[in-house]
Tab-separated table of C-alpha atoms in Angstrom:
chain	number	residue	atom	x	y	z
G	21	MET	CA	-0.136	-0.038	-0.156
G	22	LYS	CA	2.809	2.327	0.994
G	23	LYS	CA	4.295	1.737	-2.530
G	24	TYR	CA	1.133	2.723	-4.266
G	25	ILE	CA	0.861	5.757	-2.164
G	26	LEU	CA	4.394	6.848	-3.024
G	27	ILE	CA	3.733	6.461	-6.727
G	28	ILE	CA	0.593	8.501	-6.697
G	29	SER	CA	2.458	11.244	-4.788
G	30	LEU	CA	5.252	11.331	-7.253
G	31	PHE	CA	2.759	11.377	-10.067
G	32	VAL	CA	0.906	14.381	-8.464
G	33	MET	CA	4.164	16.129	-7.922
G	34	LEU	CA	5.210	15.638	-11.665
G	35	ILE	CA	1.789	16.993	-12.768
G	36	SER	CA	2.302	20.067	-10.447
G	37	CYS	CA	5.817	20.717	-11.886
G	38	LYS	CA	4.628	20.323	-15.381
G	39	LYS	CA	1.990	23.037	-14.763
G	40	GLN	CA	4.563	25.314	-13.343
G	41	ILE	CA	7.021	24.679	-16.120
G	42	ASP	CA	4.244	25.542	-18.700
G	43	LYS	CA	3.630	28.889	-17.328
G	44	SER	CA	4.970	31.888	-19.422
G	45	PRO	CA	6.735	34.845	-18.069
G	46	LEU	CA	4.344	37.893	-18.031
G	47	ALA	CA	6.194	41.242	-19.002
G	48	LEU	CA	4.675	44.706	-18.582
G	49	GLN	CA	5.225	47.985	-20.424
G	50	THR	CA	3.203	51.092	-19.641
G	51	ASP	CA	3.438	54.902	-19.679
G	52	PHE	CA	2.132	55.171	-16.161
G	53	GLY	CA	5.357	56.039	-14.285
G	54	ARG	CA	5.719	54.820	-10.656
G	55	LYS	CA	4.097	57.822	-8.832
G	56	ASP	CA	0.908	56.238	-8.001
G	57	ASN	CA	-0.821	52.752	-7.607
G	58	ALA	CA	-1.446	52.088	-11.311
G	59	VAL	CA	1.400	49.514	-11.907
G	60	ALA	CA	0.983	47.901	-8.471
G	61	SER	CA	-2.792	47.407	-9.309
G	62	MET	CA	-1.744	45.630	-12.554
G	63	TYR	CA	0.604	43.347	-10.513
G	64	GLY	CA	-2.101	42.664	-8.005
G	65	VAL	CA	-4.523	41.553	-10.811
G	66	ALA	CA	-1.879	39.260	-12.351
G	67	LEU	CA	-0.999	37.574	-9.079
G	68	THR	CA	-4.807	37.278	-8.177
G	69	VAL	CA	-5.206	35.316	-11.320
G	70	ASP	CA	-2.218	33.058	-10.469
G	71	LYS	CA	0.019	33.848	-7.364
G	72	ASP	CA	2.694	31.732	-8.767
G	73	LEU	CA	2.958	33.676	-12.008
G	74	LYS	CA	6.297	35.398	-12.717
G	75	VAL	CA	5.594	39.135	-13.449
G	76	TYR	CA	8.280	41.388	-14.731
G	77	ASP	CA	8.693	45.086	-15.960
G	78	LEU	CA	10.042	46.170	-19.365
G	79	THR	CA	9.588	49.824	-18.476
G	80	HIS	CA	6.836	52.183	-17.053
G	81	GLU	CA	8.542	55.182	-18.310
G	82	ILE	CA	7.383	55.492	-21.762
G	83	PRO	CA	6.531	59.199	-22.509
G	84	ALA	CA	2.812	59.779	-21.852
G	85	PHE	CA	0.726	58.863	-24.913
G	86	ASN	CA	3.616	58.113	-27.047
G	87	ILE	CA	2.658	55.006	-29.125
G	88	TRP	CA	5.558	55.452	-31.442
G	89	GLU	CA	8.075	54.788	-28.555
G	90	ALA	CA	6.166	52.174	-27.056
G	91	ALA	CA	6.216	50.243	-30.331
G	92	LEU	CA	10.062	50.893	-30.587
G	93	ARG	CA	10.675	49.550	-26.902
G	94	LEU	CA	8.736	46.387	-27.542
G	95	ASP	CA	10.701	45.713	-30.671
G	96	GLN	CA	14.032	46.313	-28.968
G	97	THR	CA	13.357	44.230	-26.114
G	98	ALA	CA	10.988	41.259	-27.023
G	99	ARG	CA	13.568	39.231	-28.994
G	100	TYR	CA	15.674	38.699	-25.967
G	101	TRP	CA	12.857	37.021	-23.910
G	102	PRO	CA	12.037	33.202	-23.786
G	103	GLU	CA	9.730	31.833	-26.376
G	104	GLY	CA	6.090	31.996	-25.021
G	105	THR	CA	6.437	35.156	-23.205
G	106	VAL	CA	3.327	37.253	-22.912
G	107	PHE	CA	3.938	40.882	-23.267
G	108	VAL	CA	1.353	43.341	-21.892
G	109	ASN	CA	1.592	46.973	-23.475
G	110	VAL	CA	-0.528	49.676	-22.044
G	111	VAL	CA	0.171	52.862	-23.851
G	112	ASP	CA	-3.349	53.595	-24.618
G	113	PRO	CA	-4.566	57.504	-25.268
G	114	GLY	CA	-7.598	56.012	-26.906
G	115	VAL	CA	-8.724	54.074	-23.753
G	116	GLY	CA	-12.503	53.623	-23.607
G	117	THR	CA	-12.884	54.471	-27.307
G	118	GLU	CA	-13.719	52.106	-30.325
G	119	ARG	CA	-10.037	50.952	-30.869
G	120	LYS	CA	-9.805	47.389	-30.663
G	121	SER	CA	-8.018	45.427	-27.701
G	122	VAL	CA	-6.105	42.623	-29.198
G	123	VAL	CA	-3.544	39.835	-28.652
G	124	MET	CA	-0.990	39.313	-31.448
G	125	LYS	CA	0.876	35.833	-31.655
G	126	THR	CA	4.134	36.073	-33.506
G	127	THR	CA	5.621	33.434	-35.795
G	128	ASN	CA	8.139	32.671	-33.026
G	129	ASN	CA	5.503	32.175	-30.339
G	130	TYR	CA	5.515	35.329	-28.530
G	131	TYR	CA	2.201	36.947	-27.391
G	132	PHE	CA	1.498	40.780	-27.273
G	133	VAL	CA	-1.628	42.053	-25.292
G	134	THR	CA	-2.313	45.556	-26.233
G	135	PRO	CA	-4.589	48.190	-27.693
G	136	ASP	CA	-4.421	48.038	-31.548
G	137	ASN	CA	-3.170	51.668	-31.945
G	138	GLY	CA	0.086	51.138	-33.754
G	139	SER	CA	2.058	49.647	-30.903
G	140	LEU	CA	2.427	46.559	-32.726
G	141	THR	CA	4.187	48.153	-35.854
G	142	PHE	CA	7.734	47.027	-35.393
G	143	VAL	CA	7.325	43.696	-33.583
G	144	ALA	CA	4.965	42.783	-36.361
G	145	GLU	CA	7.560	43.480	-38.977
G	146	SER	CA	10.564	42.006	-37.199
G	147	LEU	CA	8.978	38.830	-35.672
G	148	GLY	CA	6.031	38.177	-38.096
G	149	ILE	CA	2.390	37.839	-37.440
G	150	GLU	CA	0.882	34.390	-37.035
G	151	GLU	CA	-2.537	35.545	-35.858
G	152	VAL	CA	-4.235	38.538	-34.149
G	153	ARG	CA	-7.342	38.021	-32.084
G	154	GLU	CA	-9.723	40.581	-30.631
G	155	ILE	CA	-10.128	40.314	-26.670
G	156	ASP	CA	-13.707	39.148	-25.862
G	157	GLU	CA	-14.273	41.310	-22.803
G	158	ALA	CA	-17.465	39.377	-21.903
G	159	VAL	CA	-15.245	36.533	-20.636
G	160	ASN	CA	-11.684	38.180	-20.538
G	161	ARG	CA	-12.220	41.011	-18.190
G	162	LEU	CA	-11.820	41.408	-14.497
G	163	THR	CA	-14.856	40.664	-12.568
G	164	ASN	CA	-17.104	43.652	-11.651
G	165	SER	CA	-14.961	45.978	-13.689
G	166	GLN	CA	-17.540	46.760	-16.363
G	167	GLU	CA	-18.482	50.235	-15.320
G	168	SER	CA	-14.721	51.255	-15.508
G	169	TYR	CA	-13.875	52.807	-18.871
G	170	THR	CA	-10.428	54.293	-18.314
G	171	PHE	CA	-8.125	51.569	-16.800
G	172	HIS	CA	-8.173	48.726	-19.319
G	173	GLY	CA	-4.670	47.957	-18.398
G	174	ARG	CA	-5.802	46.634	-15.276
G	175	ASP	CA	-9.275	45.545	-16.153
G	176	VAL	CA	-8.685	43.967	-19.462
G	177	TYR	CA	-4.934	43.668	-20.614
G	178	VAL	CA	-3.235	42.379	-17.624
G	179	TYR	CA	-5.989	40.233	-16.680
G	180	THR	CA	-6.145	38.588	-20.045
G	181	GLY	CA	-2.250	38.556	-20.234
G	182	ALA	CA	-2.149	36.717	-16.884
G	183	ARG	CA	-4.800	34.135	-17.728
G	184	LEU	CA	-2.794	33.563	-20.995
G	185	ALA	CA	0.577	33.104	-19.397
G	186	SER	CA	-0.837	30.961	-16.728
G	187	LYS	CA	-2.510	28.763	-19.353
G	188	GLN	CA	-6.013	29.350	-17.882
G	189	ILE	CA	-6.964	30.155	-21.515
G	190	THR	CA	-5.687	29.213	-24.799
G	191	PHE	CA	-4.773	31.774	-27.493
G	192	GLU	CA	-7.928	30.827	-29.350
G	193	GLN	CA	-10.182	31.521	-26.076
G	194	VAL	CA	-8.934	35.127	-26.272
G	195	GLY	CA	-11.697	36.072	-28.719
G	196	LYS	CA	-12.482	36.172	-32.497
G	197	SER	CA	-9.622	35.961	-35.105
G	198	LEU	CA	-8.807	39.178	-37.029
G	199	GLY	CA	-6.398	37.358	-39.333
G	200	THR	CA	-3.185	39.168	-39.549
G	201	ASN	CA	-4.622	42.682	-39.587
G	202	ILE	CA	-3.293	45.362	-37.199
G	203	THR	CA	-2.978	49.154	-37.158
G	204	LYS	CA	0.474	50.346	-38.242
G	205	ILE	CA	2.389	53.732	-37.974
G	206	ASN	CA	3.659	55.042	-41.308
G	207	TYR	CA	7.340	55.935	-41.304
G	208	GLN	CA	10.285	56.073	-43.658
G	209	LYS	CA	12.031	52.814	-44.363
G	210	PRO	CA	15.774	52.588	-44.604
G	211	ARG	CA	16.912	52.629	-48.163
G	212	TYR	CA	20.101	53.372	-50.402
G	213	GLU	CA	19.370	55.213	-53.536
G	214	GLU	CA	21.678	57.246	-55.971
G	215	GLY	CA	24.623	57.298	-53.629
G	216	LYS	CA	22.555	58.266	-50.437
G	217	PHE	CA	21.270	56.573	-47.492
G	218	PHE	CA	17.936	57.504	-46.025
G	219	ALA	CA	16.385	56.337	-42.825
G	220	ASN	CA	14.139	57.219	-39.799
G	221	ILE	CA	15.254	58.399	-36.360
G	222	PRO	CA	13.201	56.026	-34.290
G	223	ILE	CA	14.535	56.699	-30.822
G	224	LEU	CA	17.172	58.544	-28.861
G	225	ASP	CA	19.695	56.887	-26.485
G	226	VAL	CA	17.877	58.763	-23.910
G	227	GLN	CA	20.505	58.537	-21.076
G	228	TYR	CA	23.291	59.942	-23.201
G	229	GLY	CA	21.612	61.813	-26.126
G	230	ASN	CA	23.038	59.694	-28.913
G	231	VAL	CA	20.831	59.674	-31.968
G	232	TRP	CA	19.896	56.363	-33.266
G	233	SER	CA	18.687	55.672	-36.894
G	234	SER	CA	16.874	52.839	-38.521
G	235	LEU	CA	19.700	52.344	-40.926
G	236	PRO	CA	21.178	48.727	-40.699
G	237	ARG	CA	24.849	48.360	-40.575
G	238	GLN	CA	24.792	45.654	-43.329
G	239	LEU	CA	22.956	48.025	-45.754
G	240	MET	CA	25.737	50.423	-45.356
G	241	LEU	CA	28.630	47.859	-45.594
G	242	ASP	CA	26.964	46.324	-48.636
G	243	ASN	CA	27.142	49.769	-50.287
G	244	GLY	CA	30.831	50.510	-49.831
G	245	VAL	CA	30.848	52.204	-46.285
G	246	GLN	CA	33.466	51.031	-43.807
G	247	VAL	CA	34.812	52.144	-40.434
G	248	GLY	CA	37.153	55.012	-40.911
G	249	ASP	CA	35.024	56.884	-43.631
G	250	ILE	CA	33.998	60.431	-43.274
G	251	LEU	CA	30.306	60.766	-43.787
G	252	ASN	CA	28.088	63.791	-44.503
G	253	VAL	CA	25.055	63.471	-42.313
G	254	SER	CA	21.840	65.607	-42.531
G	255	ILE	CA	19.004	65.461	-39.959
G	256	TYR	CA	15.588	66.674	-40.714
G	257	ASN	CA	12.392	67.229	-38.931
G	258	LYS	CA	9.703	66.711	-41.686
G	259	ASN	CA	11.333	68.860	-44.523
G	260	THR	CA	13.315	71.145	-42.238
G	261	LEU	CA	17.055	70.795	-41.965
G	262	VAL	CA	17.882	70.512	-38.237
G	263	TRP	CA	21.669	69.676	-38.535
G	264	ASN	CA	24.309	68.969	-41.136
G	265	GLY	CA	27.969	68.025	-40.647
G	266	ASP	CA	30.711	65.453	-41.442
G	267	VAL	CA	31.584	62.806	-39.060
G	268	LYS	CA	34.017	59.867	-38.855
G	269	LEU	CA	32.555	56.423	-38.704
G	270	VAL	CA	34.362	54.690	-35.738
G	271	ASN	CA	33.859	51.433	-33.675
G	272	THR	CA	33.507	53.113	-30.361
G	273	PHE	CA	33.443	56.405	-28.454
G	274	GLY	CA	37.104	56.217	-27.281
G	275	ASP	CA	38.281	56.255	-30.923
G	276	VAL	CA	37.595	60.055	-31.045
G	277	ALA	CA	38.663	62.965	-28.921
G	278	GLU	CA	36.279	64.066	-25.945
G	279	SER	CA	33.609	66.509	-27.248
G	280	ASP	CA	34.149	65.527	-30.927
G	281	ASN	CA	31.119	64.376	-33.127
G	282	MET	CA	31.238	60.851	-34.300
G	283	ALA	CA	29.246	58.073	-36.133
G	284	TYR	CA	29.033	54.473	-34.973
G	285	PHE	CA	26.959	51.476	-35.144
G	286	ASN	CA	24.798	51.070	-32.004
G	287	SER	CA	23.865	47.890	-29.910
G	288	GLU	CA	21.077	47.145	-32.357
G	289	LEU	CA	23.666	47.444	-35.297
G	290	ASN	CA	22.143	50.524	-36.786
G	291	PHE	CA	23.926	53.813	-37.796
G	292	SER	CA	23.967	56.447	-34.920
G	293	VAL	CA	25.626	59.888	-34.257
G	294	ALA	CA	27.023	60.920	-30.990
G	295	VAL	CA	29.178	63.459	-29.145
G	296	ASN	CA	31.869	61.561	-27.245
G	297	MET	CA	31.199	62.410	-23.569
G	298	GLY	CA	28.461	64.665	-24.625
G	299	ASN	CA	24.766	65.046	-25.688
G	300	PHE	CA	24.208	65.263	-29.363
G	301	ALA	CA	20.459	65.317	-29.257
G	302	TYR	CA	20.577	68.356	-26.683
G	303	LYS	CA	23.447	70.146	-28.452
G	304	TYR	CA	21.863	70.176	-31.837
G	305	LYS	CA	18.132	70.001	-30.715
G	306	VAL	CA	17.507	66.778	-32.285
G	307	GLU	CA	14.445	64.556	-31.418
G	308	SER	CA	12.927	61.294	-32.700
G	309	GLY	CA	9.675	59.867	-34.093
G	310	PRO	CA	7.979	59.392	-37.429
G	311	ASP	CA	8.592	63.028	-38.603
G	312	TRP	CA	12.572	62.662	-37.948
G	313	SER	CA	14.796	61.526	-40.557
G	314	ILE	CA	18.441	61.115	-41.460
G	315	GLU	CA	20.324	61.258	-44.882
G	316	ILE	CA	24.015	60.116	-45.229
G	317	ILE	CA	26.537	60.349	-48.071
G	318	LYS	CA	29.916	58.942	-48.142
G	319	LYS	CA	32.578	61.585	-48.880
C-alpha cells in the first residue's frame, strides 16, 4: 500500500511541476510611471489570477501617450525574452474608445496584449504575425470592472495576459480572429538610392543623447561604407534641416577625442551619431519619431 501511495504522490508532484514549467513569463510595459498605484494594481490583478505567475517590468517610463516609443521599446526588447513570453503593453491614449483590444501571436510564439493603436508596428515587422485575436471582454475582463472605462490596463489587458501566461485560457479563447490585420504607423523605411542613405530616427539613446537611426549596418557595408570613412550627415524634422555635418565612422566612443562628433553602429547594429562624452540630441536640438529622418553620403 505504501508503495502505491508513494507512486501516486510522485505522479501528483510531476503534474504540479509540469504545470509550473508550462507557465510563461508575463512582462509589462506602460506609460504610467511609478508615482501612484497603477502599476501595483496591475501586479495585483496578475497575481490574483495566479499567485505563482512570474511578472516582470519592461519599462513604465514610456513618455505619456507616446505610441511610437512604445512600439520601438517592444521591438528592442522582445527578441531577448524566452519563447512563449506574454507581453502586456498599455500606452493607450484612446482608452475607452472604439479602438480594438487585441492579442497578437508572432511566428516565433510570443504574445502581445495591447490596444491596436500602432504599438505592434515594429514587432509585427521584425517577428512576423501568425494571428491576431480581438479580446472578448465578456469573458476576458476582471470581474465587476464593467463600469470602469479608463483603466483597461488593469481590467482587460493584464487580466487577459495573466490568464494566457498561466495557461488558464488558450490563445483561441482570447476572442475572434482578426487574421493578420493590425494598425500600423507610417514611417520612412531605410534605403540606399543614388549614392545616398535614407532612414528614420526612431529613438534616442535617452540617457546619453546619442541619436539612433533605423539604418542597418549591413546595408551600409553592402554599399561601400566602412569604419574610418568620413560621412556627411543631414538630420531633418519633416522637411526642415535641423543639422548637417561631417563625422567619422568609428567603432566606439574612445576612438575620437572628447567632445568630438562621431558616427558608430549602436547595440542594435544601426547607424548612430553622438558626441563623445556629450549629448548630441541636446546640443543640436534633435528629437525622434516618425517625422524625424536622416540622410548620409559617403565623402
